[in-house]
Coordinates of N, CA and C in Angstrom, one line a residue:
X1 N 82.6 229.0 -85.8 CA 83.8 228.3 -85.7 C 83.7 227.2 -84.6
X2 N 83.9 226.2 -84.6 CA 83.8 224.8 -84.3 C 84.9 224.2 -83.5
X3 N 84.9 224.4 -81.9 CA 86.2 224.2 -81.2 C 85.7 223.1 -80.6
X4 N 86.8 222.1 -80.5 CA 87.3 220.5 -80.7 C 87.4 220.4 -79.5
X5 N 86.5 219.9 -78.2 CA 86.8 219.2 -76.9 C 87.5 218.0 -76.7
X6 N 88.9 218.5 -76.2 CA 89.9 217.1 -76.3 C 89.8 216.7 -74.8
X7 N 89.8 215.5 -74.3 CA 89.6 215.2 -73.6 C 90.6 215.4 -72.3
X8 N 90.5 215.8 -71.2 CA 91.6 216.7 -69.9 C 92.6 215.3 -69.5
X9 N 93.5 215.8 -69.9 CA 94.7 214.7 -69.4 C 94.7 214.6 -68.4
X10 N 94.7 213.0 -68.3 CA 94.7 212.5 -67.2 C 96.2 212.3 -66.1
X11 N 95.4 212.6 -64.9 CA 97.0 212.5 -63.7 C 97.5 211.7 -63.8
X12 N 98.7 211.8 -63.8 CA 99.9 210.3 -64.1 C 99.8 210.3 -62.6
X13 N 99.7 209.2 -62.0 CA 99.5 208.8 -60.3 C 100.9 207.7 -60.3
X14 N 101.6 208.3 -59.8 CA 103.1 207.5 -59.4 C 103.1 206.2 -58.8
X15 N 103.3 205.2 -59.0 CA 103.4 204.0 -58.6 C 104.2 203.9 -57.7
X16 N 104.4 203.1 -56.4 CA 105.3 203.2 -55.6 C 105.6 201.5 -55.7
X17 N 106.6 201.1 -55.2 CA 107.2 199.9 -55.5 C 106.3 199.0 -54.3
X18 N 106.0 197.7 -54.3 CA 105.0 196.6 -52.9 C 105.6 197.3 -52.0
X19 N 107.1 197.0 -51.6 CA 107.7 197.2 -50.3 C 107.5 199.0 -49.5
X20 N 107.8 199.8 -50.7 CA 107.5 201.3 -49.9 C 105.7 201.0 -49.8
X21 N 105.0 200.3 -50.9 CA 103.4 200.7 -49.9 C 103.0 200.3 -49.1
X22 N 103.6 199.1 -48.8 CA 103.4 198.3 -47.5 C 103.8 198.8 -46.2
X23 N 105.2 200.0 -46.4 CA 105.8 200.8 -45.6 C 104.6 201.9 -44.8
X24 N 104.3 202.2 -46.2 CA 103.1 203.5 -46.2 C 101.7 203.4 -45.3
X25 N 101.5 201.9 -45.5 CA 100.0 201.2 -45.3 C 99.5 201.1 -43.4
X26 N 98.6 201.7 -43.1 CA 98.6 202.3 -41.5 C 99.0 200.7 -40.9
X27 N 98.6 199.8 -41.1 CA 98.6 198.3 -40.8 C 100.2 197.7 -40.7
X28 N 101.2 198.7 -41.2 CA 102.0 197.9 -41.2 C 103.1 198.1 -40.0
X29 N 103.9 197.4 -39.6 CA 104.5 197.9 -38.3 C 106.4 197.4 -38.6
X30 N 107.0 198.3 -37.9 CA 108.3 198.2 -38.0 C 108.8 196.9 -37.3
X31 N 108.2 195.8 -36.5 CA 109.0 194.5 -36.6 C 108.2 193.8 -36.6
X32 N 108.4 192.5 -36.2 CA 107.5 191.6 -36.6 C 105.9 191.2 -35.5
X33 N 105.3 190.7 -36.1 CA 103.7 190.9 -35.9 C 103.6 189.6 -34.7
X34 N 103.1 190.0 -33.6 CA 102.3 188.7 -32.7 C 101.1 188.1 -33.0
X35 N 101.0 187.1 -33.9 CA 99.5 186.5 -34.1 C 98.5 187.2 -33.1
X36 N 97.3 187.4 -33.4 CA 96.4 187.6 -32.2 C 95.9 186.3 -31.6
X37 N 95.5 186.0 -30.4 CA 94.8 185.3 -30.2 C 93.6 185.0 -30.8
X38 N 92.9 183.8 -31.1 CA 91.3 183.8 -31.6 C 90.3 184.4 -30.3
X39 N 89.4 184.3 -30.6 CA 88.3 185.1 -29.8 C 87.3 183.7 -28.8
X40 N 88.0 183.0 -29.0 CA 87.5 181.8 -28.4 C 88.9 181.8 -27.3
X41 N 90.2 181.5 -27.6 CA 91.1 181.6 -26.1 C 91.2 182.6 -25.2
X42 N 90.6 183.9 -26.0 CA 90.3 185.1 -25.3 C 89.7 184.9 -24.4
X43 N 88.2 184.7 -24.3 CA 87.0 184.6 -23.7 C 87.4 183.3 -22.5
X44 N 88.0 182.4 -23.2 CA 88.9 181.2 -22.7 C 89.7 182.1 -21.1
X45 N 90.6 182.5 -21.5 CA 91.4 183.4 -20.8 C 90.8 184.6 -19.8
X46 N 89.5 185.0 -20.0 CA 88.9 186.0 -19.4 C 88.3 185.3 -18.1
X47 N 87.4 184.2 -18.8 CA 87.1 183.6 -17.6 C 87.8 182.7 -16.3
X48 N 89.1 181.9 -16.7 CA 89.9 181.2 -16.1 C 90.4 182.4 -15.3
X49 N 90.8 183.7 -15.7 CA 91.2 184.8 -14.5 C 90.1 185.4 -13.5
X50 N 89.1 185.2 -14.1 CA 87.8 185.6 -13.1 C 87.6 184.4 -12.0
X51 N 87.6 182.9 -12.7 CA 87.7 182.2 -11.6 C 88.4 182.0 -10.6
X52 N 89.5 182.5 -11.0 CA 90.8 182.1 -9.9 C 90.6 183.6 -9.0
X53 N 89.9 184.7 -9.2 CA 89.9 185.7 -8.6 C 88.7 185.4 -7.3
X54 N 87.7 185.1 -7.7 CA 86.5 184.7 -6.9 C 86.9 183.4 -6.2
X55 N 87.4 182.7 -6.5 CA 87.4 181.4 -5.6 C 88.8 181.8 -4.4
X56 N 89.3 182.5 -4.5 CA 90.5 182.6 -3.6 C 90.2 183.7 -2.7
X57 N 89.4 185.1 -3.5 CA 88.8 186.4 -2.6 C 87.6 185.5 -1.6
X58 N 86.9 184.5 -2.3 CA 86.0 184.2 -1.3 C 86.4 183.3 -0.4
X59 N 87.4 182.7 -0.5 CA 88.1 181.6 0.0 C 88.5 182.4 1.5
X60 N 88.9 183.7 0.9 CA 89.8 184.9 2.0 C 88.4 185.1 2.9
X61 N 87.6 186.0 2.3 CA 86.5 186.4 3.0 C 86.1 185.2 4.1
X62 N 85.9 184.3 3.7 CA 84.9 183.5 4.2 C 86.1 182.7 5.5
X63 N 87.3 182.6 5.3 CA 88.3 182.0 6.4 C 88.5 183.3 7.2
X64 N 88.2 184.2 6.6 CA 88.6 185.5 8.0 C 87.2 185.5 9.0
X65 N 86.1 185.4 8.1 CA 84.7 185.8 8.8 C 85.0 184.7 9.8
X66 N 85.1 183.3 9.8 CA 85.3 182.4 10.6 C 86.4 182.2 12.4
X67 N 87.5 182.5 10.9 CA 88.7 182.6 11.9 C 89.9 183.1 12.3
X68 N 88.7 184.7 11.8 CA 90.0 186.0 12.0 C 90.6 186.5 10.9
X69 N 90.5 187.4 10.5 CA 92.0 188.3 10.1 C 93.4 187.3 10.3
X70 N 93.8 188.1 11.2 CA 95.0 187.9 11.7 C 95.4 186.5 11.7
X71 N 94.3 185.2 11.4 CA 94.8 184.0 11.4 C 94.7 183.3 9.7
X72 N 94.3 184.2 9.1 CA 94.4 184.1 7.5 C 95.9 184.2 6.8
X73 N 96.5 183.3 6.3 CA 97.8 183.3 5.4 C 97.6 183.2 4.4
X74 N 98.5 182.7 2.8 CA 98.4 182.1 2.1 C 98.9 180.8 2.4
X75 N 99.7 180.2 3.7 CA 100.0 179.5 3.7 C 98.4 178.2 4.3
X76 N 98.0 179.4 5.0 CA 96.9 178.7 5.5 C 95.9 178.1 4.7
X77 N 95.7 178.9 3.4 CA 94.6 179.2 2.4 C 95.2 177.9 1.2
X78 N 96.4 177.6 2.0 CA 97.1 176.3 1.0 C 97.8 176.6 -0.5
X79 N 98.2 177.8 -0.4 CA 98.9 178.6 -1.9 C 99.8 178.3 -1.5
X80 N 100.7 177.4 -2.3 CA 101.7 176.8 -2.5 C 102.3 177.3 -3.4
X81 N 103.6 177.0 -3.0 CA 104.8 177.1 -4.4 C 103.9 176.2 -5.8
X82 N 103.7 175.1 -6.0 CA 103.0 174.1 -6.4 C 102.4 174.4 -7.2
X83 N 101.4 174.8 -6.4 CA 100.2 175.5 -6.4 C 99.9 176.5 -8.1
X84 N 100.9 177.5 -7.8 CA 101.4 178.6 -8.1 C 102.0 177.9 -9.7
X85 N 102.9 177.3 -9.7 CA 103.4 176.3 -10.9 C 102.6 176.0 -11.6
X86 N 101.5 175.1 -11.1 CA 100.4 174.3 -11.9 C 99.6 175.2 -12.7
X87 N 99.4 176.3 -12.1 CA 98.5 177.3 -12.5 C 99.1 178.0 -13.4
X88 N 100.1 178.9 -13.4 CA 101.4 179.0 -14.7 C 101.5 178.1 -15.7
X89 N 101.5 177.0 -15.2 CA 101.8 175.9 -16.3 C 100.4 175.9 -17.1
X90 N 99.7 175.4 -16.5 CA 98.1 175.9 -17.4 C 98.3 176.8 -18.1
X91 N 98.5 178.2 -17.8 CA 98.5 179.2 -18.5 C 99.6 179.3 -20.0
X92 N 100.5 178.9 -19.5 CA 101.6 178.6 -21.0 C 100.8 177.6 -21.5
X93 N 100.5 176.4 -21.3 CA 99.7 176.0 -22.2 C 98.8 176.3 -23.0
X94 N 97.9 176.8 -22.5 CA 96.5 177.8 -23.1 C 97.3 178.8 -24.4
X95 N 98.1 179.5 -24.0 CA 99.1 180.8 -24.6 C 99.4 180.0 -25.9
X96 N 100.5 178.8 -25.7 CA 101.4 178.2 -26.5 C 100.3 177.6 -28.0
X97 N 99.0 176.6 -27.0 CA 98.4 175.6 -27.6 C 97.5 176.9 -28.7
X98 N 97.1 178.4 -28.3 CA 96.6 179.4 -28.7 C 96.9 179.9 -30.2
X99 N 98.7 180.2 -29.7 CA 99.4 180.8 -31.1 C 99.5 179.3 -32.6
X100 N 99.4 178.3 -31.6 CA 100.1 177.4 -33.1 C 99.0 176.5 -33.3
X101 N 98.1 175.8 -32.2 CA 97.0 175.1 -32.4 C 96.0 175.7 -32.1
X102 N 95.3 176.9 -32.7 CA 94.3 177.2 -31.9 C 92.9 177.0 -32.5
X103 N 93.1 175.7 -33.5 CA 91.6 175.0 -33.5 C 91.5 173.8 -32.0
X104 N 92.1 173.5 -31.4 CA 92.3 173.1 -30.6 C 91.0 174.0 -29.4
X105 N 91.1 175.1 -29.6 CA 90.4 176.2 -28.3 C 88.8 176.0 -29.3
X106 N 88.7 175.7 -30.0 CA 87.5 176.4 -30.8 C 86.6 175.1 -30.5
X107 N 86.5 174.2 -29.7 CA 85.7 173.1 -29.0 C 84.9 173.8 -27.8
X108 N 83.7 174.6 -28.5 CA 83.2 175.8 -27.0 C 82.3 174.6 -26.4
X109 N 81.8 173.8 -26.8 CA 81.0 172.6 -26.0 C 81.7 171.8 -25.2
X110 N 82.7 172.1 -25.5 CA 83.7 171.5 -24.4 C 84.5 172.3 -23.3
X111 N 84.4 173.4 -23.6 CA 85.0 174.9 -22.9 C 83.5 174.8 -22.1
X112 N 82.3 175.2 -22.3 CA 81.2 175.3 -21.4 C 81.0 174.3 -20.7
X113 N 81.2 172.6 -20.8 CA 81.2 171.8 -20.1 C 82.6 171.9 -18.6
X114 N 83.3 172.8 -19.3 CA 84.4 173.6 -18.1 C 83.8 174.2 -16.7
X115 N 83.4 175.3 -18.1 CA 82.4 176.4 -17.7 C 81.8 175.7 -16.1
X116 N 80.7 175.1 -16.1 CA 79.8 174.5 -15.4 C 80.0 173.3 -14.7
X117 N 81.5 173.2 -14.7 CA 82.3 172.3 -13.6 C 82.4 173.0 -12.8
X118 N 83.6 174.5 -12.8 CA 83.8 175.4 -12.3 C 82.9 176.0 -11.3
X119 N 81.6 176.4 -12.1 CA 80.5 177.0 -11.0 C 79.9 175.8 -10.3
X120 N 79.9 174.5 -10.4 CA 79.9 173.5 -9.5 C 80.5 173.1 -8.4
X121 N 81.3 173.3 -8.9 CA 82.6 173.1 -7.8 C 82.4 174.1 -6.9
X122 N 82.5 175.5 -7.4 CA 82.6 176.3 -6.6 C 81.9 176.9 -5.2
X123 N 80.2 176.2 -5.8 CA 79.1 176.1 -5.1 C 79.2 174.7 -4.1
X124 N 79.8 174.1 -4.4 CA 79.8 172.5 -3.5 C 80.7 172.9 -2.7
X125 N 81.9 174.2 -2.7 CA 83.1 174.1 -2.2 C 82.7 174.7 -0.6
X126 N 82.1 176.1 -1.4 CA 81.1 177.1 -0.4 C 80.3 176.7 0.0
X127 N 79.2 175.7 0.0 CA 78.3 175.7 1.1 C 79.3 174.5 2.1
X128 N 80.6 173.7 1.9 CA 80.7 173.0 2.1 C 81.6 174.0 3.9
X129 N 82.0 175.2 3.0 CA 83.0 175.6 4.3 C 81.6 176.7 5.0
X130 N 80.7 177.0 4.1 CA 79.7 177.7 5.3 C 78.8 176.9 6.0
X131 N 78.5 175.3 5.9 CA 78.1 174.6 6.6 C 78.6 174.2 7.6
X132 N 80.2 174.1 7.8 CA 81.2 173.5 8.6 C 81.5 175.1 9.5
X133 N 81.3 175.9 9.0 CA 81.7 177.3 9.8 C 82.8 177.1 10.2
X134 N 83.3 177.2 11.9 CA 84.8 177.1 12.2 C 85.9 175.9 12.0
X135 N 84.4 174.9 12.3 CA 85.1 173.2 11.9 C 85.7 173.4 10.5
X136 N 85.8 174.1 9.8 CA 86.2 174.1 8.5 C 87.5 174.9 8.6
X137 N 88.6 173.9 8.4 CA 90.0 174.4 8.4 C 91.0 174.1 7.1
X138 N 91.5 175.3 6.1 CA 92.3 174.3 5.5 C 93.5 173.4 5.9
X139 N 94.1 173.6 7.0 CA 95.3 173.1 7.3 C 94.6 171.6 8.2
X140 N 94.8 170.4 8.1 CA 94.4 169.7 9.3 C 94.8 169.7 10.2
X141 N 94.1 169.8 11.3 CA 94.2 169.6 13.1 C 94.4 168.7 13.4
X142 N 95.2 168.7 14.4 CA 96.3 167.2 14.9 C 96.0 167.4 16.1
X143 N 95.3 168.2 16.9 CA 95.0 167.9 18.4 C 93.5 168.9 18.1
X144 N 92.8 168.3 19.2 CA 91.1 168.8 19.8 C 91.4 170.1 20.2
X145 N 90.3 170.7 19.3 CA 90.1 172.0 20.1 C 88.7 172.2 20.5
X146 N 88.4 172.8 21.5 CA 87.0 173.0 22.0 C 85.7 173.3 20.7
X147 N 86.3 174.0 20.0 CA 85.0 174.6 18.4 C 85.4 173.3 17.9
X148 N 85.9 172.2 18.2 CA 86.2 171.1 16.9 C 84.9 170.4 17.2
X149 N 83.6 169.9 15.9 CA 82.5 169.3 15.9 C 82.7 168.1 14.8
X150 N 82.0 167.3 15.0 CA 81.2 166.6 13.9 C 80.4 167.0 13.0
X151 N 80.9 168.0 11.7 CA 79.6 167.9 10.9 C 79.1 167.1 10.0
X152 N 77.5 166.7 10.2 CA 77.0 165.6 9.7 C 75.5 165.9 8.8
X153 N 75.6 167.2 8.8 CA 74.3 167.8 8.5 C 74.1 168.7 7.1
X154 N 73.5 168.9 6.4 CA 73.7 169.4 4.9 C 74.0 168.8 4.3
X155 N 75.1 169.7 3.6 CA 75.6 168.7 2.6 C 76.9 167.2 3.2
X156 N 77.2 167.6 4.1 CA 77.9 166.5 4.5 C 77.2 165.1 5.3
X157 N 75.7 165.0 4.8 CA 75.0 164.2 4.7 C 75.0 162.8 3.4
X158 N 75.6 163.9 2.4 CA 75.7 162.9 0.9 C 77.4 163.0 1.2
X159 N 78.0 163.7 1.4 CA 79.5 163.7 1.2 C 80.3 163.7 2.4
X160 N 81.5 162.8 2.6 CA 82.1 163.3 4.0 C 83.4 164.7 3.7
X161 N 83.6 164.7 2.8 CA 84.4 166.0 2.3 C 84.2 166.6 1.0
X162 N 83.0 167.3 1.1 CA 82.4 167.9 0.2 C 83.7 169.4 0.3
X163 N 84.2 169.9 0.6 CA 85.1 171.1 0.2 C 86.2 170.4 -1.0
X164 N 86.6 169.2 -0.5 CA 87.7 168.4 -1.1 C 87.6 167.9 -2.8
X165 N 86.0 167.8 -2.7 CA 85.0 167.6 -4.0 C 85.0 168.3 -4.9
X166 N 84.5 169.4 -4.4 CA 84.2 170.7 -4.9 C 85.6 171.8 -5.8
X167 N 86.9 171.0 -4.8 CA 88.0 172.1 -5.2 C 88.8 171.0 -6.3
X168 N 88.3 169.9 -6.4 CA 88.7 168.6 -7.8 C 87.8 168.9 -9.0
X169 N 86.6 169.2 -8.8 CA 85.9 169.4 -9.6 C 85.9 170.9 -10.2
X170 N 86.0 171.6 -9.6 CA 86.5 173.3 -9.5 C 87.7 173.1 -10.5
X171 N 89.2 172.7 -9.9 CA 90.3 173.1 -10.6 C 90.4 172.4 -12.1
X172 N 89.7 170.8 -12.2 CA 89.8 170.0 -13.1 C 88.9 170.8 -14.2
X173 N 87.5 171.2 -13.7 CA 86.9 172.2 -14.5 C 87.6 173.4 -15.4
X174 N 88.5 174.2 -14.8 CA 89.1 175.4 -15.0 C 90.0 174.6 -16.7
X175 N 90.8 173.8 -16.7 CA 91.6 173.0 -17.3 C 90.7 172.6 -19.0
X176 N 89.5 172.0 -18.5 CA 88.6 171.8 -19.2 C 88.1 173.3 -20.5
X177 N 87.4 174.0 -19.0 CA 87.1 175.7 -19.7 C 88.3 176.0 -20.6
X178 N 89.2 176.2 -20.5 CA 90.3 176.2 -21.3 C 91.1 175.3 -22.3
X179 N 90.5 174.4 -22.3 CA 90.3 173.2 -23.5 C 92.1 172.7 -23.6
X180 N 92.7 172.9 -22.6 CA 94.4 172.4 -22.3 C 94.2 171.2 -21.8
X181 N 94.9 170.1 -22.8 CA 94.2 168.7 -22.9 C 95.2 167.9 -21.7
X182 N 96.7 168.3 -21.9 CA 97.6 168.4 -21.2 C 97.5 168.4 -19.6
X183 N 97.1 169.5 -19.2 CA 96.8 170.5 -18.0 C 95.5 169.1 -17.6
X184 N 95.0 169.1 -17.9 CA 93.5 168.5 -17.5 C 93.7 167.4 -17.1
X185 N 94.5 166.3 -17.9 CA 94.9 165.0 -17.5 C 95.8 165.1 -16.4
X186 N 97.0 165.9 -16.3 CA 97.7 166.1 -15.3 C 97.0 166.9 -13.9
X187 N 96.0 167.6 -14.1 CA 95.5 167.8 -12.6 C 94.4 166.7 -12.5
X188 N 94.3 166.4 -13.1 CA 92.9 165.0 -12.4 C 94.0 164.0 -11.8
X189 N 95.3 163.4 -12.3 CA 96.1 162.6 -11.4 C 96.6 163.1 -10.4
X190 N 97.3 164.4 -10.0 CA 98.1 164.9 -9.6 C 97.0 165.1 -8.3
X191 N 95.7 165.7 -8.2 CA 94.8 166.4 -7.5 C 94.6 165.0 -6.8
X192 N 93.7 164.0 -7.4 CA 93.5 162.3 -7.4 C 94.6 161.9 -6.2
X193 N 95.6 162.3 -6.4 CA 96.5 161.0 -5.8 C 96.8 162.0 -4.1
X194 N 96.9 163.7 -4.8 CA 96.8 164.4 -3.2 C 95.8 164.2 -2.4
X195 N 94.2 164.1 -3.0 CA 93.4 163.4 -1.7 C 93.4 162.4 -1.3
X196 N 93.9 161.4 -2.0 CA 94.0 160.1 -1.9 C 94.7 159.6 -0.7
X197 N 95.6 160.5 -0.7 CA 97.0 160.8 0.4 C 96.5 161.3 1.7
X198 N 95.5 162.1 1.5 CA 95.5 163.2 2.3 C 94.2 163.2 3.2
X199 N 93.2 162.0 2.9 CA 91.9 161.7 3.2 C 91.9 161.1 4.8
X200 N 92.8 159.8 4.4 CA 93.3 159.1 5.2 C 94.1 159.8 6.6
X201 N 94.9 160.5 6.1 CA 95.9 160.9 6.9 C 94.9 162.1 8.0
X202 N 94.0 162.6 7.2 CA 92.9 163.2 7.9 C 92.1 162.7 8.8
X203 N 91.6 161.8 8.4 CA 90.6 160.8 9.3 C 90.8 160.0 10.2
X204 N 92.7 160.0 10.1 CA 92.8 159.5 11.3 C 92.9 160.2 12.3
X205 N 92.8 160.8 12.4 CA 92.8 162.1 13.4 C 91.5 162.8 13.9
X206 N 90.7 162.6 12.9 CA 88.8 163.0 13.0 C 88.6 161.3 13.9
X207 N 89.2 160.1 13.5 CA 88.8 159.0 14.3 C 89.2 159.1 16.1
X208 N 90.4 159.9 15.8 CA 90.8 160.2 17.4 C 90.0 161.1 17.7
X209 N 89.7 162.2 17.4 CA 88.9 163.1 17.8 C 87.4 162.3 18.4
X210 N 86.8 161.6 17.4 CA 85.3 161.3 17.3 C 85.2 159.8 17.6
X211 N 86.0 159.2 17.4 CA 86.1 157.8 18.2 C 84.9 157.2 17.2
X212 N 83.5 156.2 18.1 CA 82.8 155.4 17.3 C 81.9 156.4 16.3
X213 N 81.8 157.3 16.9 CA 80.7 158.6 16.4 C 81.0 158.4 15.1
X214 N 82.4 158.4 14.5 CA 82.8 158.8 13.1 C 83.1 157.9 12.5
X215 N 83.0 156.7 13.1 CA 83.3 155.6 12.6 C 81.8 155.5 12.1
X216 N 80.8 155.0 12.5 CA 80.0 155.2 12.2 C 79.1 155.7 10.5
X217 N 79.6 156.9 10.8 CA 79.4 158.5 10.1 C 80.2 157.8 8.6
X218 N 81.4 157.4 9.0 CA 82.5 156.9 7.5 C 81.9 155.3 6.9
X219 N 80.7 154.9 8.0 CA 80.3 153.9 6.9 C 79.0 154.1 6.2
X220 N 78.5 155.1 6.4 CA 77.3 155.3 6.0 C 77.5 156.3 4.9
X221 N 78.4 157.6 5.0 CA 78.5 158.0 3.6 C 80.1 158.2 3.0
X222 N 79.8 158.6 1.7 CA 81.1 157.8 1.6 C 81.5 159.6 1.0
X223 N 83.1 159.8 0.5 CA 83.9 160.9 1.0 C 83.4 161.6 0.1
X224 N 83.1 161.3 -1.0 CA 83.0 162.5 -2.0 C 83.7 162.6 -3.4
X225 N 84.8 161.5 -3.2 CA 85.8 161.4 -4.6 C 86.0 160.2 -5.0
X226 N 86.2 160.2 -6.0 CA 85.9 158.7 -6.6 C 87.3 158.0 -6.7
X227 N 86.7 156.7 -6.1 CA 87.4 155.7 -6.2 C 88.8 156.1 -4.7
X228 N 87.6 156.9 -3.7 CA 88.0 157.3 -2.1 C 87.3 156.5 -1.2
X229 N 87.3 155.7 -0.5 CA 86.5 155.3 0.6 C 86.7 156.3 1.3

């Protein structure tokens, strides 16, 4: 007798409608979704927080090793309201230019040319305040104090404000590294016109201090910023 293999019915598998699978689907979430950032603003954003962490801890360190604890502020260290804004303001830029233009971040030859402003600066900044040791103040001195010197040696051989150099090239870098086209142009004027202001207003007072000595000194090298006598 000759029994007939019918083939095993197959599972009827229930269809669920787009909207309940999409419900279903581990990916999907009960409101609405934040773009991710690309992996280029990321990296972008990793390092601009590392910079700003090192240049201010060492900023700390190195003004206390000099001149105290106890005589270290933020007001001293020059963190400004301003300050504080500009740096914010960068940051929403980066964020904003991130979610809607972010082939804009994906220029990494231009982010690394940041990159290696930043560690320039940073290095021009520091040997500029470990060469000057106490003579290195951020606030300027308006009257002689006994530690007040002439430094004319190291690097302030090629530059007469190699710190001033260093923190233009440093913060303009940061702007760069983060490819914020915005941010960049506005701190190279903004930075530009504060030393500009602020060179002068210094030297007069290094002239009272140092008389022909530094007269001298201010014609032989020149400050460090362009388009600074």
């Amino acid at each position: 007798m000759r029994h007939l293999l019918l083939p095993a019915p197959r599972q009827r598998q229930a269809s669920l409608p787009a909207p309940a699978a999409q419900a279903l689907s581990p990916s999907a979430s009960s409101g609405p979704q934040i773009p991710a950032l690309p992996m280029a603003a990321r990296t972008q954003a990793w390092q601009f927080a590392a910079a700003l962490v090192f240049f201010h801890g060492s900023e700390y360190v190195l003004a206390a090793a000099f001149h105290g604890h106890s005589n270290v502020t933020a007001t001293s260290l020059l963190i400004s309201k301003q300050y504080v804004l500009a740096m914010s303001f960068a940051m929403v830029e980066h964020l904003t230019e991130s979610l809607f233009f972010p082939e804009i971040k994906g220029y990494l030859f231009v982010s690394n040319i940041g990159l290696l402003m930043v560690l320039v600066g940073e290095i021009i900044r520091k040997i500029a305040v470990v060469t000057a040791g106490r003579a290195f103040t951020h606030v300027i001195r308006i009257q002689y104090e006994d530690q007040h010197q002439l430094v004319t040696h190291g690097i302030y051989r090629f530059m007469r404000h190699p710190g001033y150099s260093g923190f233009l090239l440093w913060a303009v870098g940061t702007q760069v590294m983060l490819c914020n086209p915005v941010s960049t142009v506005v701190f190279t004027l903004v930075l530009w016109r504060f030393f500009a202001r602020r060179i002068p207003y210094e030297e007069f007072f290094l002239r009272q201090f140092f008389g022909s000595q530094y007269e001298e000194y201010a014609r032989k090298v020149h400050s460090g910023l362009p388009f600074i006598n």
